[in-house]
Tab-separated table of C-alpha atoms in Angstrom:
chain	number	residue	atom	x	y	z
A	119	MET	CA	41.894	349.940	264.626
A	120	GLU	CA	44.963	351.568	262.616
A	121	ASN	CA	45.203	355.406	261.947
A	122	LYS	CA	43.400	355.155	258.679
A	123	GLU	CA	44.583	358.637	257.568
A	124	ASN	CA	48.283	357.536	257.538
A	125	ILE	CA	47.696	354.172	255.239
A	126	LYS	CA	47.751	355.517	251.798
A	127	LYS	CA	49.030	352.447	250.324
A	128	ILE	CA	48.641	348.714	251.150
A	129	VAL	CA	50.232	345.553	250.101
A	130	LEU	CA	47.738	342.671	249.841
A	131	ALA	CA	48.446	339.064	250.212
A	132	TYR	CA	45.792	338.286	247.324
A	133	SER	CA	45.113	334.465	246.480
A	134	GLY	CA	41.811	335.426	244.539
A	135	GLY	CA	39.641	333.352	246.996
A	136	LEU	CA	36.784	334.370	248.837
A	137	ASP	CA	38.571	336.106	251.589
A	138	THR	CA	41.215	338.179	249.647
A	139	SER	CA	38.439	339.047	246.874
A	140	ILE	CA	36.254	341.008	248.862
A	141	ILE	CA	39.136	342.485	250.783
A	142	ILE	CA	40.184	344.907	248.141
A	143	PRO	CA	36.933	346.824	248.015
A	144	TRP	CA	36.495	346.542	251.876
A	145	LEU	CA	39.706	348.308	252.235
A	146	LYS	CA	38.566	350.884	249.557
A	147	GLU	CA	35.539	351.701	251.288
A	148	ASN	CA	37.054	351.410	255.009
A	149	TYR	CA	40.492	353.063	254.743
A	150	GLY	CA	39.968	356.207	252.410
A	151	ASN	CA	40.322	354.870	249.155
A	152	PRO	CA	43.973	353.877	249.359
A	153	GLU	CA	46.262	352.236	246.579
A	154	ILE	CA	46.023	348.275	246.767
A	155	ILE	CA	49.147	346.486	245.640
A	156	ALA	CA	48.034	342.532	245.534
A	157	VAL	CA	50.650	340.106	245.371
A	158	SER	CA	50.061	336.425	244.756
A	159	ALA	CA	52.844	333.947	245.571
A	160	ASP	CA	52.714	331.152	242.926
A	161	VAL	CA	53.649	328.152	245.424
A	162	GLY	CA	52.215	325.627	243.216
A	163	GLN	CA	48.675	326.250	243.360
A	164	GLU	CA	48.446	326.099	239.374
A	165	SER	CA	44.776	326.658	237.836
A	166	GLU	CA	43.888	329.036	240.674
A	167	LEU	CA	46.577	331.682	239.373
A	168	GLU	CA	44.562	332.012	236.150
A	169	GLY	CA	42.567	335.142	235.631
A	170	LEU	CA	44.090	336.904	239.065
A	171	GLU	CA	45.505	340.148	237.309
A	172	GLU	CA	42.165	340.637	235.335
A	173	LYS	CA	40.186	340.103	238.593
A	174	ALA	CA	42.492	342.019	240.950
A	175	LEU	CA	42.285	345.111	238.959
A	176	LYS	CA	38.771	344.799	238.049
A	177	THR	CA	37.911	344.837	242.000
A	178	GLY	CA	40.176	347.777	242.479
A	179	ALA	CA	43.845	346.871	242.659
A	180	SER	CA	46.303	349.247	241.076
A	181	LYS	CA	48.352	346.019	240.012
A	182	LEU	CA	49.208	342.501	240.719
A	183	TYR	CA	52.511	340.676	241.280
A	184	ILE	CA	52.424	337.146	240.631
A	185	GLU	CA	55.754	335.825	242.426
A	186	ASP	CA	57.265	332.352	241.200
A	187	LEU	CA	58.133	331.159	244.910
A	188	ARG	CA	58.147	327.065	243.908
A	189	LYS	CA	61.706	326.921	244.158
A	190	GLU	CA	62.499	328.654	247.070
A	191	PHE	CA	59.480	327.112	248.596
A	192	ILE	CA	60.710	323.559	248.151
A	193	GLU	CA	64.422	324.035	248.801
A	194	ASP	CA	64.643	326.512	251.651
A	195	TYR	CA	61.468	325.408	253.780
A	196	ILE	CA	60.006	321.838	252.284
A	197	TYR	CA	63.278	320.204	252.171
A	198	PRO	CA	64.939	321.151	255.521
A	199	THR	CA	61.600	320.092	257.254
A	200	VAL	CA	61.563	316.557	255.260
A	201	GLN	CA	65.619	316.141	256.614
A	202	ALA	CA	64.172	317.125	260.164
A	203	GLY	CA	61.391	314.566	259.786
A	204	ALA	CA	58.825	316.968	261.138
A	205	LYS	CA	55.372	316.395	261.453
A	206	TYR	CA	52.652	318.154	263.551
A	207	GLU	CA	50.961	316.084	266.048
A	208	ASP	CA	52.626	312.681	264.525
A	209	LYS	CA	50.116	313.050	261.453
A	210	TYR	CA	50.305	316.484	259.543
A	211	LEU	CA	53.033	317.507	257.049
A	212	LEU	CA	52.781	321.115	257.419
A	213	GLY	CA	51.457	321.651	253.632
A	214	THR	CA	49.785	324.992	254.677
A	215	SER	CA	52.364	326.023	257.829
A	216	PHE	CA	55.747	325.957	255.908
A	217	ALA	CA	54.027	327.874	252.894
A	218	ARG	CA	53.120	330.787	254.984
A	219	PRO	CA	56.555	332.137	255.697
A	220	VAL	CA	57.739	331.982	252.176
A	221	ILE	CA	54.928	334.262	250.986
A	222	ALA	CA	55.128	336.895	253.747
A	223	LYS	CA	58.740	337.141	253.531
A	224	ARG	CA	58.173	338.207	249.966
A	225	LEU	CA	55.408	340.376	250.895
A	226	VAL	CA	57.812	342.534	253.134
A	227	GLU	CA	60.234	342.683	250.256
A	228	ILE	CA	57.330	344.172	247.834
A	229	ALA	CA	56.094	346.373	250.536
A	230	LYS	CA	59.290	348.046	251.036
A	231	LYS	CA	60.130	348.352	247.452
A	232	GLU	CA	56.718	349.828	246.819
A	233	GLY	CA	56.969	352.285	249.962
A	234	ALA	CA	53.640	350.701	251.309
A	235	ASP	CA	52.211	351.906	254.732
A	236	ALA	CA	50.415	348.496	255.503
A	237	ILE	CA	50.525	344.648	254.620
A	238	CYS	CA	47.110	343.066	254.694
A	239	HIS	CA	46.453	339.494	254.780
A	240	GLY	CA	42.960	337.643	254.648
A	241	CYS	CA	43.580	335.248	257.374
A	242	THR	CA	40.858	334.702	259.978
A	243	GLY	CA	40.909	335.308	263.833
A	244	LYS	CA	40.499	331.675	264.700
A	245	GLY	CA	43.121	330.265	262.526
A	246	ASN	CA	46.937	329.658	262.393
A	247	ASP	CA	47.828	331.421	259.181
A	248	GLN	CA	47.614	335.064	260.971
A	249	VAL	CA	50.187	334.120	263.218
A	250	ARG	CA	52.412	332.685	260.532
A	251	PHE	CA	52.212	335.515	258.560
A	252	GLU	CA	52.485	338.062	260.944
A	253	LEU	CA	55.485	336.601	262.906
A	254	THR	CA	57.527	336.515	259.621
A	255	ILE	CA	56.354	340.114	258.867
A	256	LYS	CA	57.429	341.026	262.231
A	257	ALA	CA	61.013	339.164	261.901
A	258	PHE	CA	61.681	341.564	258.564
A	259	ALA	CA	59.625	344.653	259.043
A	260	PRO	CA	59.059	344.998	262.878
A	261	GLU	CA	57.565	348.523	262.266
A	262	MET	CA	55.328	347.949	259.358
A	263	LYS	CA	51.470	348.116	260.258
A	264	ILE	CA	49.380	344.940	259.564
A	265	ILE	CA	45.537	344.841	258.512
A	266	ALA	CA	43.721	341.749	259.343
A	267	PRO	CA	40.049	342.610	258.116
A	268	TRP	CA	38.605	339.159	259.889
A	269	ARG	CA	39.745	340.604	263.385
A	270	ILE	CA	37.796	344.007	262.498
A	271	TRP	CA	35.043	344.013	260.035
A	272	ASN	CA	31.508	343.113	260.711
A	273	ILE	CA	31.485	339.852	258.208
A	274	LYS	CA	30.997	336.883	260.539
A	275	SER	CA	30.803	334.020	258.569
A	276	ARG	CA	31.785	332.604	254.778
A	277	GLU	CA	28.181	332.761	253.977
A	278	GLU	CA	28.151	336.488	254.780
A	279	GLU	CA	31.332	337.028	252.741
A	280	ILE	CA	29.470	335.375	249.734
A	281	GLU	CA	26.521	337.827	250.156
A	282	TYR	CA	29.061	340.930	250.176
A	283	ALA	CA	31.037	339.532	246.765
A	284	GLU	CA	27.562	339.219	245.123
A	285	ALA	CA	26.516	342.600	246.239
A	286	HIS	CA	29.680	344.044	244.811
A	287	HIS	CA	29.264	341.882	241.901
A	288	ILE	CA	32.755	339.807	242.633
A	289	PRO	CA	32.914	337.014	240.590
A	290	LEU	CA	33.612	333.542	242.770
A	291	LYS	CA	34.756	330.365	241.474
A	292	ILE	CA	32.684	328.497	244.745
A	293	THR	CA	29.043	328.109	245.497
A	294	ARG	CA	27.328	327.996	248.591
A	295	GLU	CA	27.360	323.972	248.186
A	296	THR	CA	31.097	323.707	247.584
A	297	ASN	CA	32.332	326.186	249.898
A	298	TYR	CA	35.006	324.210	251.443
A	299	SER	CA	37.901	326.116	253.029
A	300	LYS	CA	41.094	325.016	250.932
A	301	ASP	CA	44.516	325.765	250.611
A	302	LYS	CA	46.291	324.426	247.805
A	303	ASN	CA	50.092	324.361	246.929
A	304	LEU	CA	52.499	322.117	245.441
A	305	TRP	CA	52.881	320.316	248.257
A	306	HIS	CA	49.179	319.601	249.295
A	307	LEU	CA	45.681	320.451	249.354
A	308	SER	CA	43.645	321.313	252.703
A	309	HIS	CA	39.977	320.603	252.967
A	310	GLU	CA	38.031	322.280	256.103
A	311	GLY	CA	34.329	322.972	256.826
A	312	LEU	CA	30.986	322.159	255.766
A	313	ASP	CA	30.572	318.457	256.920
A	314	LEU	CA	33.745	318.046	257.753
A	315	GLU	CA	33.442	320.076	260.870
A	316	ASP	CA	31.761	317.364	262.533
A	317	PRO	CA	34.079	314.757	263.244
A	318	ALA	CA	31.469	311.853	263.249
A	319	ASN	CA	31.089	312.282	259.587
A	320	GLU	CA	33.322	310.259	257.184
A	321	PRO	CA	34.704	312.442	254.551
A	322	ASP	CA	33.477	311.642	250.858
A	323	TYR	CA	36.869	310.935	249.360
A	324	ASP	CA	35.364	310.537	246.026
A	325	LYS	CA	33.980	313.695	245.994
A	326	ILE	CA	36.834	315.370	248.032
A	327	CYS	CA	39.994	314.418	246.290
A	328	GLU	CA	41.705	316.740	243.509
A	329	LEU	CA	45.475	315.656	243.852
A	330	GLY	CA	44.961	311.992	243.029
A	331	VAL	CA	42.227	309.306	243.633
A	332	SER	CA	40.824	307.463	246.639
A	333	PRO	CA	42.843	303.943	247.686
A	334	TRP	CA	39.855	302.023	246.685
A	335	ALA	CA	39.952	303.798	243.222
A	336	ALA	CA	43.696	303.050	242.481
A	337	PRO	CA	44.979	300.605	240.204
A	338	ASP	CA	45.152	296.816	241.268
A	339	LYS	CA	48.833	296.900	240.064
A	340	PRO	CA	51.482	298.367	242.274
A	341	THR	CA	54.035	300.964	241.144
A	342	TYR	CA	57.540	300.895	241.762
A	343	LEU	CA	60.054	303.924	241.925
A	344	THR	CA	63.559	304.744	243.381
A	345	ILE	CA	64.179	307.785	244.795
A	346	HIS	CA	68.202	308.889	245.152
A	347	PHE	CA	69.141	311.094	248.189
A	348	GLU	CA	72.331	313.056	248.524
A	349	LYS	CA	72.768	314.218	252.168
A	350	GLY	CA	69.048	313.972	252.762
A	351	ILE	CA	68.080	315.784	249.719
A	352	PRO	CA	66.165	313.926	247.001
A	353	THR	CA	68.114	314.433	243.521
A	354	ALA	CA	66.474	312.031	241.190
A	355	ILE	CA	63.624	309.300	240.462
A	356	ASP	CA	64.624	306.037	238.741
A	357	GLY	CA	67.936	307.283	238.167
A	358	LYS	CA	66.569	310.450	236.330
A	359	GLU	CA	68.261	313.732	237.780
A	360	MET	CA	65.497	316.199	238.225
A	361	ASP	CA	65.076	319.977	239.627
A	362	SER	CA	63.141	320.371	242.870
A	363	VAL	CA	60.026	321.712	241.292
A	364	SER	CA	59.674	318.636	238.595
A	365	LEU	CA	60.600	315.965	241.260
A	366	ILE	CA	57.752	317.137	243.823
A	367	GLY	CA	55.587	316.864	240.569
A	368	LYS	CA	56.578	313.709	239.710
A	369	LEU	CA	56.278	312.343	243.019
A	370	ASN	CA	52.486	313.995	243.343
A	371	GLU	CA	51.713	312.758	240.002
A	372	VAL	CA	52.786	308.628	241.390
A	373	GLY	CA	50.991	309.475	244.632
A	374	GLY	CA	47.768	310.588	243.491
A	375	ALA	CA	47.302	307.929	241.033
A	376	ASN	CA	47.895	305.390	243.728
A	377	GLY	CA	45.516	306.678	246.337
A	378	VAL	CA	48.557	307.996	248.872
A	379	GLY	CA	48.414	310.686	251.164
A	380	LEU	CA	45.292	311.361	252.771
A	381	CYS	CA	44.951	312.492	256.316
A	382	ASP	CA	41.570	312.798	258.169
A	383	MET	CA	42.600	314.350	261.561
A	384	VAL	CA	41.520	316.651	264.372
A	385	GLU	CA	44.421	318.881	265.318
A	386	ASN	CA	45.276	321.213	268.091
A	387	ARG	CA	45.250	324.688	266.345
A	388	LEU	CA	47.917	327.283	267.978
A	389	VAL	CA	45.083	329.701	268.799
A	390	GLY	CA	43.519	326.920	271.673
A	391	MET	CA	40.590	325.467	269.814
A	392	LYS	CA	40.644	321.944	268.021
A	393	SER	CA	39.844	321.704	264.074
A	394	ARG	CA	39.327	318.734	261.950
A	395	GLY	CA	40.871	319.095	258.455
A	396	VAL	CA	41.545	316.427	255.556
A	397	TYR	CA	44.769	316.856	253.703
A	398	GLU	CA	45.816	315.194	250.311
A	399	THR	CA	49.894	314.999	250.423
A	400	PRO	CA	50.542	312.645	247.937
A	401	GLY	CA	54.211	313.379	247.084
A	402	GLY	CA	55.087	314.365	250.372
A	403	THR	CA	54.190	311.260	252.083
A	404	ILE	CA	56.202	309.241	249.416
A	405	LEU	CA	59.270	311.429	250.454
A	406	TYR	CA	58.668	311.174	253.824
A	407	THR	CA	58.603	307.695	254.011
A	408	ALA	CA	61.601	307.267	251.509
A	409	HIS	CA	63.876	309.753	253.711
A	410	GLU	CA	62.936	307.661	257.076
A	411	LEU	CA	63.836	304.435	255.491
A	412	LEU	CA	67.323	305.919	254.221
A	413	GLU	CA	67.871	307.191	257.813
A	414	SER	CA	67.303	303.736	259.384
A	415	ILE	CA	70.430	302.563	257.803
A	416	CYS	CA	72.377	305.780	257.936
A	417	LEU	CA	72.083	307.077	261.243
A	418	ASP	CA	73.386	305.819	264.550
A	419	LYS	CA	70.736	304.935	267.311
A	420	ALA	CA	71.759	307.733	269.455
A	421	THR	CA	71.528	310.298	266.847
A	422	MET	CA	68.263	308.881	265.359
A	423	HIS	CA	66.438	308.791	268.679
A	424	PHE	CA	67.592	312.370	269.790
A	425	LYS	CA	66.435	313.555	265.882
A	426	GLN	CA	63.228	312.085	266.672
A	427	HIS	CA	62.756	314.409	269.772
A	428	VAL	CA	63.980	317.519	267.536
A	429	ALA	CA	61.361	316.537	265.378
A	430	ILE	CA	58.696	317.175	267.186
A	431	LYS	CA	59.602	320.648	268.508
A	432	PHE	CA	60.718	321.229	264.857
A	433	GLY	CA	57.156	320.388	263.558
A	434	GLU	CA	55.570	322.393	266.254
A	435	MET	CA	57.480	325.189	265.584
A	436	VAL	CA	56.928	325.453	261.791
A	437	TYR	CA	53.137	324.923	262.852
A	438	ASP	CA	53.099	327.855	264.939
A	439	GLY	CA	54.841	330.112	262.700
A	440	GLN	CA	58.275	330.214	264.191
A	441	TRP	CA	60.262	329.690	261.239
A	442	PHE	CA	62.424	332.887	261.220
A	443	THR	CA	63.629	332.404	264.874
A	444	PRO	CA	66.810	331.609	266.400
A	445	LEU	CA	65.930	328.388	267.537
A	446	ARG	CA	64.339	326.941	264.455
A	447	GLU	CA	67.698	327.918	262.823
A	448	ALA	CA	69.692	326.121	265.362
A	449	LEU	CA	67.734	323.160	265.067
A	450	SER	CA	68.110	323.088	261.329
A	451	ALA	CA	71.854	323.439	261.974
A	452	PHE	CA	71.839	320.144	263.668
A	453	VAL	CA	69.646	318.685	261.224
A	454	THR	CA	71.943	319.478	258.404
A	455	GLU	CA	74.909	317.831	260.579
A	456	THR	CA	73.038	314.873	260.653
A	457	GLN	CA	72.122	314.511	257.141
A	458	LYS	CA	75.945	314.151	256.007
A	459	THR	CA	75.660	310.435	255.346
A	460	VAL	CA	71.875	310.247	254.573
A	461	THR	CA	72.955	309.416	250.796
A	462	GLY	CA	71.454	306.723	248.838
A	463	ASP	CA	68.853	305.026	247.052
A	464	VAL	CA	65.547	304.018	248.081
A	465	LYS	CA	63.228	301.711	246.206
A	466	LEU	CA	59.431	301.816	246.942
A	467	LYS	CA	56.236	299.999	246.364
A	468	ILE	CA	53.544	302.021	245.956
A	469	TYR	CA	49.904	299.996	246.045
A	470	LYS	CA	46.210	301.434	246.931
A	471	GLY	CA	47.262	304.224	249.309
A	472	ASN	CA	50.424	302.438	250.887
A	473	VAL	CA	54.048	303.264	250.365
A	474	MET	CA	56.183	300.296	251.241
A	475	ASN	CA	59.782	299.574	251.274
A	476	ALA	CA	61.380	297.543	248.545
A	477	GLY	CA	65.149	298.053	249.053
A	478	ILE	CA	67.485	300.499	250.768
A	479	THR	CA	71.082	300.823	249.903
A	480	SER	CA	73.718	303.528	250.905
A	481	PRO	CA	77.734	303.764	250.453
A	482	TYR	CA	77.048	305.188	254.433
A	483	SER	CA	75.086	302.155	255.310
A	484	LEU	CA	75.674	301.283	259.187
A	485	TYR	CA	73.513	297.804	258.709
A	486	SER	CA	76.092	294.788	258.765
A	487	GLU	CA	74.767	291.738	257.493
A	488	ASP	CA	77.673	289.536	258.726
A	489	ILE	CA	76.728	290.839	262.500
A	490	ALA	CA	72.868	290.815	262.304
A	491	THR	CA	72.903	287.379	260.243
A	492	PHE	CA	70.994	284.559	262.087
A	493	ASP	CA	73.332	282.144	260.505
A	494	ASP	CA	77.135	281.380	261.449
A	495	ASP	CA	78.496	284.961	261.641
A	496	GLY	CA	82.365	283.621	261.732
A	497	GLY	CA	82.942	284.941	265.044
A	498	ALA	CA	81.928	288.773	264.376
A	499	TYR	CA	79.696	288.836	267.444
A	500	HIS	CA	80.318	286.730	270.546
A	501	GLN	CA	77.060	285.651	272.079
A	502	ASN	CA	78.330	284.873	275.246
A	503	ASP	CA	79.503	288.374	275.929
A	504	ALA	CA	75.746	289.323	276.116
A	505	GLU	CA	75.634	287.455	279.711
A	506	GLY	CA	77.747	290.008	281.359
A	507	PHE	CA	76.149	293.121	279.546
A	508	ILE	CA	72.868	291.955	280.885
A	509	ASN	CA	74.033	291.505	284.136
A	510	LEU	CA	75.579	295.044	284.404
A	511	PHE	CA	72.454	296.428	282.334
A	512	GLY	CA	69.915	294.790	284.521
A	513	LEU	CA	71.909	295.476	287.962
A	514	PRO	CA	69.503	298.186	289.298
A	515	ILE	CA	66.624	295.740	288.626
A	516	LYS	CA	68.062	293.345	290.487
A	517	VAL	CA	69.502	295.076	293.662
A	518	LYS	CA	65.808	297.023	293.972
A	519	ALA	CA	64.268	293.583	293.605
A	520	LEU	CA	66.730	292.272	296.406
A	521	LEU	CA	66.300	295.106	298.758
A	522	ASP	CA	62.556	295.132	298.156
A	523	ALA	CA	62.664	291.116	299.215
A	524	LYS	CA	64.656	292.136	302.331
A	525	LYS	CA	62.376	294.581	303.327
A	526	LEU	CA	59.321	292.148	303.264
A	527	LYS	CA	61.109	289.705	305.697
């Protein structure tokens, strides 16, 4: 544990949720009554920010910063990840993962401004977020002390956290019955714990869903929309130019209403265990689908296939908290180069949880109808050329077969 005598001022990553609500009085009790400066990052959690200042001050913080990071979050973290096509284990759209570096970076900036001795976070010792926060802190303030109560206090469960909060008269928005572990931002909402801890249990989506409805509760009529991209960045919906925050909000609205973006998965955490989570990512699912469709006509085969390998590594690095590393920056440089021609429009048909292609156009399209047609192509493609190609392409197979046959004689 840290030398507590040298810690007089602590910057706390404060959400007002269960963990951070009890951390303020706990720090006061265990670190000799230091000054606590709470920092809440607005990454699109909306109503969760209501009443935070009053609550933070009432429980012992000297002040609360509420930092609007939504635009930075989307444009500097989400969009580069979408451009990369990065997912974790081919399913998770990284909603919690890439929110952590933008928050931690601002924590460091405020800690330096305030002359803080330490930064504190409420991540558990079993989770990935502790790594994401701390790697970012190390990247910008390598000498900064880090306090992680979950790794040192005597509290062992969320039930004990609730008991601590009740004993210290700290108001909570949750109850023991609704005590899912959640993380919400403008990109997604995650649910973990309770009945979801057993992979054999089917999620009750009608109860869980907050960003939209379940697919079976969605309208019986499809919704169409068209997304315009400039160099891999979405800039307009149905011909209307939109800023990044409004655009993601609109996609969430449409996706949520049509039951899009539910993901139930057992994932491999960085710390070594498997965990089960249910994610809602309505707008993100639409955006990933549209971007992939546009790339299908704008990228050549070799670039697309190599980029798919990059996407796997990129997704793992984001998940593992390695955003501020030379390799991630190098991968982003490659991705940015590939996006020079990813400009055009993608029309989508959205219906009961499905996002379907309804038409792709681009001035940089590599698709040639004249060559691909099953009708007369006017000599654009000579089909008899394929014979020589196949003979050369298949030569190693033929040679091996001939030699194998000779050995058997």
